[in-house]
PDB file of C-alpha atoms in Angstrom:
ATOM      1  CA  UNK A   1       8.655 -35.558  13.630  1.00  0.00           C
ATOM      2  CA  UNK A   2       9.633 -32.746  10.931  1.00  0.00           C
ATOM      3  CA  UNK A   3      13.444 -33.994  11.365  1.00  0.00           C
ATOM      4  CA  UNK A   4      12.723 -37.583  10.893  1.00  0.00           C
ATOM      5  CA  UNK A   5      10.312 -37.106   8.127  1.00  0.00           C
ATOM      6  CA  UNK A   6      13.016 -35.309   5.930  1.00  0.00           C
ATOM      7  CA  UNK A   7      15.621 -37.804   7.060  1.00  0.00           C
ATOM      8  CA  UNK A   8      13.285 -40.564   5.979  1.00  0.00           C
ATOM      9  CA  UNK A   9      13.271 -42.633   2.812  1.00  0.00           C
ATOM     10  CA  UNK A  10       9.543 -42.012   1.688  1.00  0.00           C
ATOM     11  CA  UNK A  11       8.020 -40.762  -1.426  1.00  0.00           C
ATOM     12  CA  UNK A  12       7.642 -36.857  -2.358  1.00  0.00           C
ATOM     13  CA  UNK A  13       3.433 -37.766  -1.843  1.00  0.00           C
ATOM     14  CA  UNK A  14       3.680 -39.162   1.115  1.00  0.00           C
ATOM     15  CA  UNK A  15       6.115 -36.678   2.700  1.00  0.00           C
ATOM     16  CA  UNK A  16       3.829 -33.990   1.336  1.00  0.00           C
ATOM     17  CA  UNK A  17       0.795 -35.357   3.239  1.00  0.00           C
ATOM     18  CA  UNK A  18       3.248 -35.983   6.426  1.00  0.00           C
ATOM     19  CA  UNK A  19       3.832 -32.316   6.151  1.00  0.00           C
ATOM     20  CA  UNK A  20       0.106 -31.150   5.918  1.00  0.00           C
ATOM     21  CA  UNK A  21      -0.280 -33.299   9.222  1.00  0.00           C
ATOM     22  CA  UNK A  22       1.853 -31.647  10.908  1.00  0.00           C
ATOM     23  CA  UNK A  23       1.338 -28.543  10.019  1.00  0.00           C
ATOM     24  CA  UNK A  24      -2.145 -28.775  11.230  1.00  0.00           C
ATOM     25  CA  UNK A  25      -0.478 -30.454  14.455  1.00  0.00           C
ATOM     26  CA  UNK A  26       0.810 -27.454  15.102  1.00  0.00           C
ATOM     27  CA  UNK A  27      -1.904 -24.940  14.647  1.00  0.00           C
ATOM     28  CA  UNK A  28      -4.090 -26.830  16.556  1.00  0.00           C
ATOM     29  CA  UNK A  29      -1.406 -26.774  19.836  1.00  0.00           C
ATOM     30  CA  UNK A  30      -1.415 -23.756  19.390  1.00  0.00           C
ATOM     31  CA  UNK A  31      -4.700 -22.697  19.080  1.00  0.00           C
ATOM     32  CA  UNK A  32      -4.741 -24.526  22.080  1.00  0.00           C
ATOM     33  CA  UNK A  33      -2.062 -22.809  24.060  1.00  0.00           C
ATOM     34  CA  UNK A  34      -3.541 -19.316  22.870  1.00  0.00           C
ATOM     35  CA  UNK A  35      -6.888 -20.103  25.140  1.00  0.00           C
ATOM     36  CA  UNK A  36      -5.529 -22.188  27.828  1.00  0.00           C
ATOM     37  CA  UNK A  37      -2.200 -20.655  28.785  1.00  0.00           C
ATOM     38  CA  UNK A  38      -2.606 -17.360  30.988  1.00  0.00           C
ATOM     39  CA  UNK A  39       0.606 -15.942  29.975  1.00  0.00           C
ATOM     40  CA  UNK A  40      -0.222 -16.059  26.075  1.00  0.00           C
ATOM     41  CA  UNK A  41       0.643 -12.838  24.247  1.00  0.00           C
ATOM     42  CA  UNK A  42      -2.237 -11.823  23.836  1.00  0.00           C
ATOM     43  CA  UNK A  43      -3.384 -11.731  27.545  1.00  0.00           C
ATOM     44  CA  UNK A  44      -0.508  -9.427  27.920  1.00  0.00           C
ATOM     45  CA  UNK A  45      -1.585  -6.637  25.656  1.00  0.00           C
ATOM     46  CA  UNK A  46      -3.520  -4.110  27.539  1.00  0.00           C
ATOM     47  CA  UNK A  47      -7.048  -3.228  26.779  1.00  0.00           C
ATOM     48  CA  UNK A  48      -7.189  -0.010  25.207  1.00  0.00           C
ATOM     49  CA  UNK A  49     -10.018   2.267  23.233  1.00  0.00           C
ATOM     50  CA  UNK A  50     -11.225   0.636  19.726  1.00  0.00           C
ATOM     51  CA  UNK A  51     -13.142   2.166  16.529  1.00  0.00           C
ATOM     52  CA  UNK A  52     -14.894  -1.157  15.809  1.00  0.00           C
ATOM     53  CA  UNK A  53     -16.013  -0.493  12.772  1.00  0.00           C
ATOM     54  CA  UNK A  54     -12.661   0.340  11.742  1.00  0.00           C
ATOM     55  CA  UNK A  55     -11.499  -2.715  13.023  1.00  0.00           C
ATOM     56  CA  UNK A  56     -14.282  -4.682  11.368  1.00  0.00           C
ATOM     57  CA  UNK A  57     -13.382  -2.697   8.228  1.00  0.00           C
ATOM     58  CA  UNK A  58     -10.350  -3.195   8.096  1.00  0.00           C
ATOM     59  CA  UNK A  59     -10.913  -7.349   8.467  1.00  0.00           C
ATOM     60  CA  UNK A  60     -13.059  -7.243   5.259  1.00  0.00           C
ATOM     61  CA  UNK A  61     -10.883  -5.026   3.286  1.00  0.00           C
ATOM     62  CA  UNK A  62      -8.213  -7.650   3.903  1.00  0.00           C
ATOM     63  CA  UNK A  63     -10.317 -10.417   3.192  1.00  0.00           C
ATOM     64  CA  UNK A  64     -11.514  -8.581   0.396  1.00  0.00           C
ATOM     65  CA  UNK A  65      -8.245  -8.042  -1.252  1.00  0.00           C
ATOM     66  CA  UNK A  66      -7.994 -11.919  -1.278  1.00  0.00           C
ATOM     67  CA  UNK A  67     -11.053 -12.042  -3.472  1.00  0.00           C
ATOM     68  CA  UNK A  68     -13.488 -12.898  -0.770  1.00  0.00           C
ATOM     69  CA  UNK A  69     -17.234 -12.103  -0.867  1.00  0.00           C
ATOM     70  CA  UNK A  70     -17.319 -10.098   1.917  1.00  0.00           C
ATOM     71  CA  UNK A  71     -18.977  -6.928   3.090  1.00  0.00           C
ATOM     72  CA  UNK A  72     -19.394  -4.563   6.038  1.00  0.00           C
ATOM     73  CA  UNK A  73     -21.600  -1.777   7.196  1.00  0.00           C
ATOM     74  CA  UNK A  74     -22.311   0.079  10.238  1.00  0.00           C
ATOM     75  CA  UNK A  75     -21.583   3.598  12.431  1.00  0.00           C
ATOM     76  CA  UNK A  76     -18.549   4.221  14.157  1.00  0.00           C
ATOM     77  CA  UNK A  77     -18.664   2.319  17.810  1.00  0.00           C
ATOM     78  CA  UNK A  78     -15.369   3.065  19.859  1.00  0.00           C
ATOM     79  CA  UNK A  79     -15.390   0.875  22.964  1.00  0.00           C
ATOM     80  CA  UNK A  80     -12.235  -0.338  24.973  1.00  0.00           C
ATOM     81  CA  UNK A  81     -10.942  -3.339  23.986  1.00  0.00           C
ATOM     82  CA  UNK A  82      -7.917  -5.717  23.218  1.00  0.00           C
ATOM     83  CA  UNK A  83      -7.683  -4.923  19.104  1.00  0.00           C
ATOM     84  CA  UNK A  84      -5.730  -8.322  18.928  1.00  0.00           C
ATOM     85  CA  UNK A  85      -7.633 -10.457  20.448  1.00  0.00           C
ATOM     86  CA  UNK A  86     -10.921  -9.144  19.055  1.00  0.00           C
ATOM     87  CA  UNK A  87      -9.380  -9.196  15.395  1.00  0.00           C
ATOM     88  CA  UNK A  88      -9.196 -13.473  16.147  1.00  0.00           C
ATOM     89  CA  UNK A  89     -12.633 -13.152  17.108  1.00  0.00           C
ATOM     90  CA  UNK A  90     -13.644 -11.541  14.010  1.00  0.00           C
ATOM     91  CA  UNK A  91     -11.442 -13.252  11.387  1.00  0.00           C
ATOM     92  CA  UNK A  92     -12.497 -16.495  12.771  1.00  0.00           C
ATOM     93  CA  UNK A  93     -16.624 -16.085  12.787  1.00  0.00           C
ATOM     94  CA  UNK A  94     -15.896 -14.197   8.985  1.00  0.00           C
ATOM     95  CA  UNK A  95     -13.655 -17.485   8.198  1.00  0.00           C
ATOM     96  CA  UNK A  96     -16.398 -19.687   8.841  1.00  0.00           C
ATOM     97  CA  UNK A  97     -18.905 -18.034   6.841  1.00  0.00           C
ATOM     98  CA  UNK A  98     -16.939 -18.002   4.039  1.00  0.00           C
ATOM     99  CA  UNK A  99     -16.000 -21.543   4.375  1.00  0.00           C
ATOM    100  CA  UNK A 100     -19.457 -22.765   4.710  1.00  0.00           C
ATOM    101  CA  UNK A 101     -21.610 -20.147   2.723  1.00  0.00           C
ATOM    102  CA  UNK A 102     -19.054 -18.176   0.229  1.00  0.00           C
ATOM    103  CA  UNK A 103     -19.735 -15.409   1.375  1.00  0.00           C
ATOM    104  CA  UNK A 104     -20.208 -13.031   4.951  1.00  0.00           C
ATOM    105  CA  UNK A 105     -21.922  -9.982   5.380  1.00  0.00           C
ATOM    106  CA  UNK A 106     -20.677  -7.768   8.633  1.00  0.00           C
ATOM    107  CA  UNK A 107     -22.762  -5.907  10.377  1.00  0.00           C
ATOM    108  CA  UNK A 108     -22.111  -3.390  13.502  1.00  0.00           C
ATOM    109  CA  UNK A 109     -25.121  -2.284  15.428  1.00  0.00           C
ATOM    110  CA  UNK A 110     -25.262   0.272  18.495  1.00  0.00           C
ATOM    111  CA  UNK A 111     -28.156   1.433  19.950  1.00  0.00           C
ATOM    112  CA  UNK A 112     -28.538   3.005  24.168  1.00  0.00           C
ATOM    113  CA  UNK A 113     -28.416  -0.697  25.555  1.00  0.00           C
ATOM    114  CA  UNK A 114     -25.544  -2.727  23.440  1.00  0.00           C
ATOM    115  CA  UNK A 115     -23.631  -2.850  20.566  1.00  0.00           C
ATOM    116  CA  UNK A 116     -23.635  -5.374  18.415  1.00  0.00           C
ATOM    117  CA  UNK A 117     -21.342  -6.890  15.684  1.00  0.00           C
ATOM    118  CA  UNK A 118     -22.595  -9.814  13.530  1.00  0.00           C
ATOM    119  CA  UNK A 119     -21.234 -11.759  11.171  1.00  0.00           C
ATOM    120  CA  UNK A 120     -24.294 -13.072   8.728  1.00  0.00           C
ATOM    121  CA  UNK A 121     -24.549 -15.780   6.095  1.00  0.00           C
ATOM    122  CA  UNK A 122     -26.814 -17.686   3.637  1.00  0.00           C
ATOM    123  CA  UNK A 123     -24.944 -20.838   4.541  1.00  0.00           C
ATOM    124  CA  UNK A 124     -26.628 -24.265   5.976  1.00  0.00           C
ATOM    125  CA  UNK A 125     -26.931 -22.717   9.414  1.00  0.00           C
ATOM    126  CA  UNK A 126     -26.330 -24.935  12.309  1.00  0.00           C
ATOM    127  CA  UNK A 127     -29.298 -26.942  13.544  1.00  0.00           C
ATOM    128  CA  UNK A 128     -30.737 -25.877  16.681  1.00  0.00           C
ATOM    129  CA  UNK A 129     -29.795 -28.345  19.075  1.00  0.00           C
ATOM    130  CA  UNK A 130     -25.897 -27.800  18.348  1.00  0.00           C
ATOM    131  CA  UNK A 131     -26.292 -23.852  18.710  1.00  0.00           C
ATOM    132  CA  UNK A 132     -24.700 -24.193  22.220  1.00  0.00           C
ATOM    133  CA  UNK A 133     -22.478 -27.037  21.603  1.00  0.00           C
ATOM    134  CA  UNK A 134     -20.447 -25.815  18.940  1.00  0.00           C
ATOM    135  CA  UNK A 135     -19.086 -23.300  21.198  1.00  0.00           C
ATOM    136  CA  UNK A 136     -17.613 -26.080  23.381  1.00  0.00           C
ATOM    137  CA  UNK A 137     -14.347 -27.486  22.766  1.00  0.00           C
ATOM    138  CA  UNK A 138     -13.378 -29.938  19.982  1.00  0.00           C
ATOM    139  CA  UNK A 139     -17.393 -29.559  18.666  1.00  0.00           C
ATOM    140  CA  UNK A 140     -18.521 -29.502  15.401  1.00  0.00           C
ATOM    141  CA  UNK A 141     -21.700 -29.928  13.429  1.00  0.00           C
ATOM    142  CA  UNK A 142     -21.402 -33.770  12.057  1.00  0.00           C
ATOM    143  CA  UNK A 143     -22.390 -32.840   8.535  1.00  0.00           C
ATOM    144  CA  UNK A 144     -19.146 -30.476   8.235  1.00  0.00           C
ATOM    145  CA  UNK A 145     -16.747 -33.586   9.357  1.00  0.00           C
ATOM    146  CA  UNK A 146     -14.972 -33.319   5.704  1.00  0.00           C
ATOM    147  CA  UNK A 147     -11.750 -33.126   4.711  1.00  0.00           C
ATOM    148  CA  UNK A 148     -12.111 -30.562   2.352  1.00  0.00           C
ATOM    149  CA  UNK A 149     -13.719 -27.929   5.374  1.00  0.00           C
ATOM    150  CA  UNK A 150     -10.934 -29.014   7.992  1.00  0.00           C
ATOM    151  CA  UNK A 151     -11.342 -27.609  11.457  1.00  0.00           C
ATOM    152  CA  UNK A 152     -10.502 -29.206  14.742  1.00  0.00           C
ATOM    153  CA  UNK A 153     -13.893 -28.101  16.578  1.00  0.00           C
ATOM    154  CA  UNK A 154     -11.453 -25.120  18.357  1.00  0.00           C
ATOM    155  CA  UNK A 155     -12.407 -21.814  16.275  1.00  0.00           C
ATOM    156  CA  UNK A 156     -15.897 -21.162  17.749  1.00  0.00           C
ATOM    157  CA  UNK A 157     -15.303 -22.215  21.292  1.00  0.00           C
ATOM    158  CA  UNK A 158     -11.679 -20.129  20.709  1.00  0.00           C
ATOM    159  CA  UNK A 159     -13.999 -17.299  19.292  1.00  0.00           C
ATOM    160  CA  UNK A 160     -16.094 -17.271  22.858  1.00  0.00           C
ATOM    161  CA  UNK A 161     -13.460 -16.959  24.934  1.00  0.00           C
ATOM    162  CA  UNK A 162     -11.682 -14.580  23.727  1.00  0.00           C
ATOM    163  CA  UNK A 163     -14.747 -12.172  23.446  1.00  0.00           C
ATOM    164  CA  UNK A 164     -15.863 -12.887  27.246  1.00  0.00           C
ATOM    165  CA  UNK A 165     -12.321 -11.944  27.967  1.00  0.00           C
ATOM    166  CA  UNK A 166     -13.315  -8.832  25.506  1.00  0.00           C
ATOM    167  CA  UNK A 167     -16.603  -8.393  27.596  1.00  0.00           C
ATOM    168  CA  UNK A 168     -18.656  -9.419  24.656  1.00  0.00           C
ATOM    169  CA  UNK A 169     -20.855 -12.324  24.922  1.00  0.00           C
ATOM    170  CA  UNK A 170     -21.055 -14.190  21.161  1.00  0.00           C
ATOM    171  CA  UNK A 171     -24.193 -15.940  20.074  1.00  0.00           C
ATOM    172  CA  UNK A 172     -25.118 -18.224  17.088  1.00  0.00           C
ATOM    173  CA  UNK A 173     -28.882 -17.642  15.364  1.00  0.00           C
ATOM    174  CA  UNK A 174     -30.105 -19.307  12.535  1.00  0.00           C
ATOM    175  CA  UNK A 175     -31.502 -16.383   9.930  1.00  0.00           C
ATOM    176  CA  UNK A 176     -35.147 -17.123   9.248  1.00  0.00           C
ATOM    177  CA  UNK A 177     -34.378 -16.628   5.615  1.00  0.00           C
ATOM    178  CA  UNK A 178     -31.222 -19.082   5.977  1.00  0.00           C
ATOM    179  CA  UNK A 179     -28.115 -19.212   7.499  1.00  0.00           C
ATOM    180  CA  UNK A 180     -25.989 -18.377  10.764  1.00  0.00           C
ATOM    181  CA  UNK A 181     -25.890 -15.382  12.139  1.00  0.00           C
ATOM    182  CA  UNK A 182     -22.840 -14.591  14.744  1.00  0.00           C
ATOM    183  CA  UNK A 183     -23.249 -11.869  17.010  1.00  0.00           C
ATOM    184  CA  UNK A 184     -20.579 -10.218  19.750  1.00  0.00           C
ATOM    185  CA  UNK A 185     -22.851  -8.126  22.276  1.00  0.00           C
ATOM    186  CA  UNK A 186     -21.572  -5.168  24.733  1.00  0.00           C
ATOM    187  CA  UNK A 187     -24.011  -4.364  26.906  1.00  0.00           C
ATOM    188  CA  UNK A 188     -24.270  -0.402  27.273  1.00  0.00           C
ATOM    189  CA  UNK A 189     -22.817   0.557  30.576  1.00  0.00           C
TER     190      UNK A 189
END
């Protein structure tokens, strides 16, 4: 499609848009491929011991650094983990709350039965009936169908499985005082 669109006769607009399209083509294949393919690089990487907080650190210092409103606090956890895969999980529940709130505030948690990283917001939240259904595939809250949010209705339900695969669960919660809160749980064990 790339090959015929530059060989084409169209206007530097229109290619432009062509280009978007397929660009977001693309990452959504492979977002695709990442989750369904069981030789994807990631599953390769072996699972090996973590400082989360570091690793949540070092997720908002990046974002950060970009001029993001983002913040993080919490002890030093070290569990045993895929740092690849987990990073995903983190940029992506982050990403959102910056695209729908401006801001995200990470939190890491550990107490004698779980530990517990959450990514909070003051956003809209998600209403309570799609809680569940936003982590299925190609779901996404009707309001947010906009052009100017994008998404395919992949991150969330790309999110969950790659933190089961972590042994996390992940869970959405609307904050009493407003917005989502994201949480990956470890059960103590």
């Amino acid at each position: 499609m790339r090959l015929r669109l530059e060989a084409a006769d169209v206007g530097a607009a229109l290619r432009e848009r062509c280009s978007t399209d397929i660009a977001g083509m693309n990452t959504l294949i492979d977002s695709v491929l990442e989750v369904f393919r069981p030789d994807a690089p990631t599953a390769q990487t072996a699972a090996t011991r973590i400082d989360l907080a570091a690793l949540a650190q070092s997720a908002v210092d990046d974002l950060a650094d970009a001029g993001a409103d983002v913040a993080f606090e919490g002890p030093t956890v070290v569990i045993t983990a895929r740092p690849l895969p987990l990073r995903r999980v983190l940029d992506n529940l982050i990403g959102n709350a910056l695209r729908y709130a401006g801001h995200a505030r990470v939190r890491l948690e550990h107490d004698a039965l779980a530990t517990v990283l959450a990514v909070e917001d003051n956003g809209p939240g998600i209403p309570q009936a799609e809680l569940e259904r936003v982590l299925q595939p190609f779901r996404r809250v009707e309001r947010s169908r906009n052009p100017a949010t994008g998404g395919t209705g992949l991150g969330l339900y790309i999110a969950n499985e790659l933190a089961r695969r972590e042994g996390a669960t992940l869970s959405l919660h609307n904050r009493p005082q407003g917005g989502l809160r994201a949480e990956l749980r470890w059960r103590a064990g």
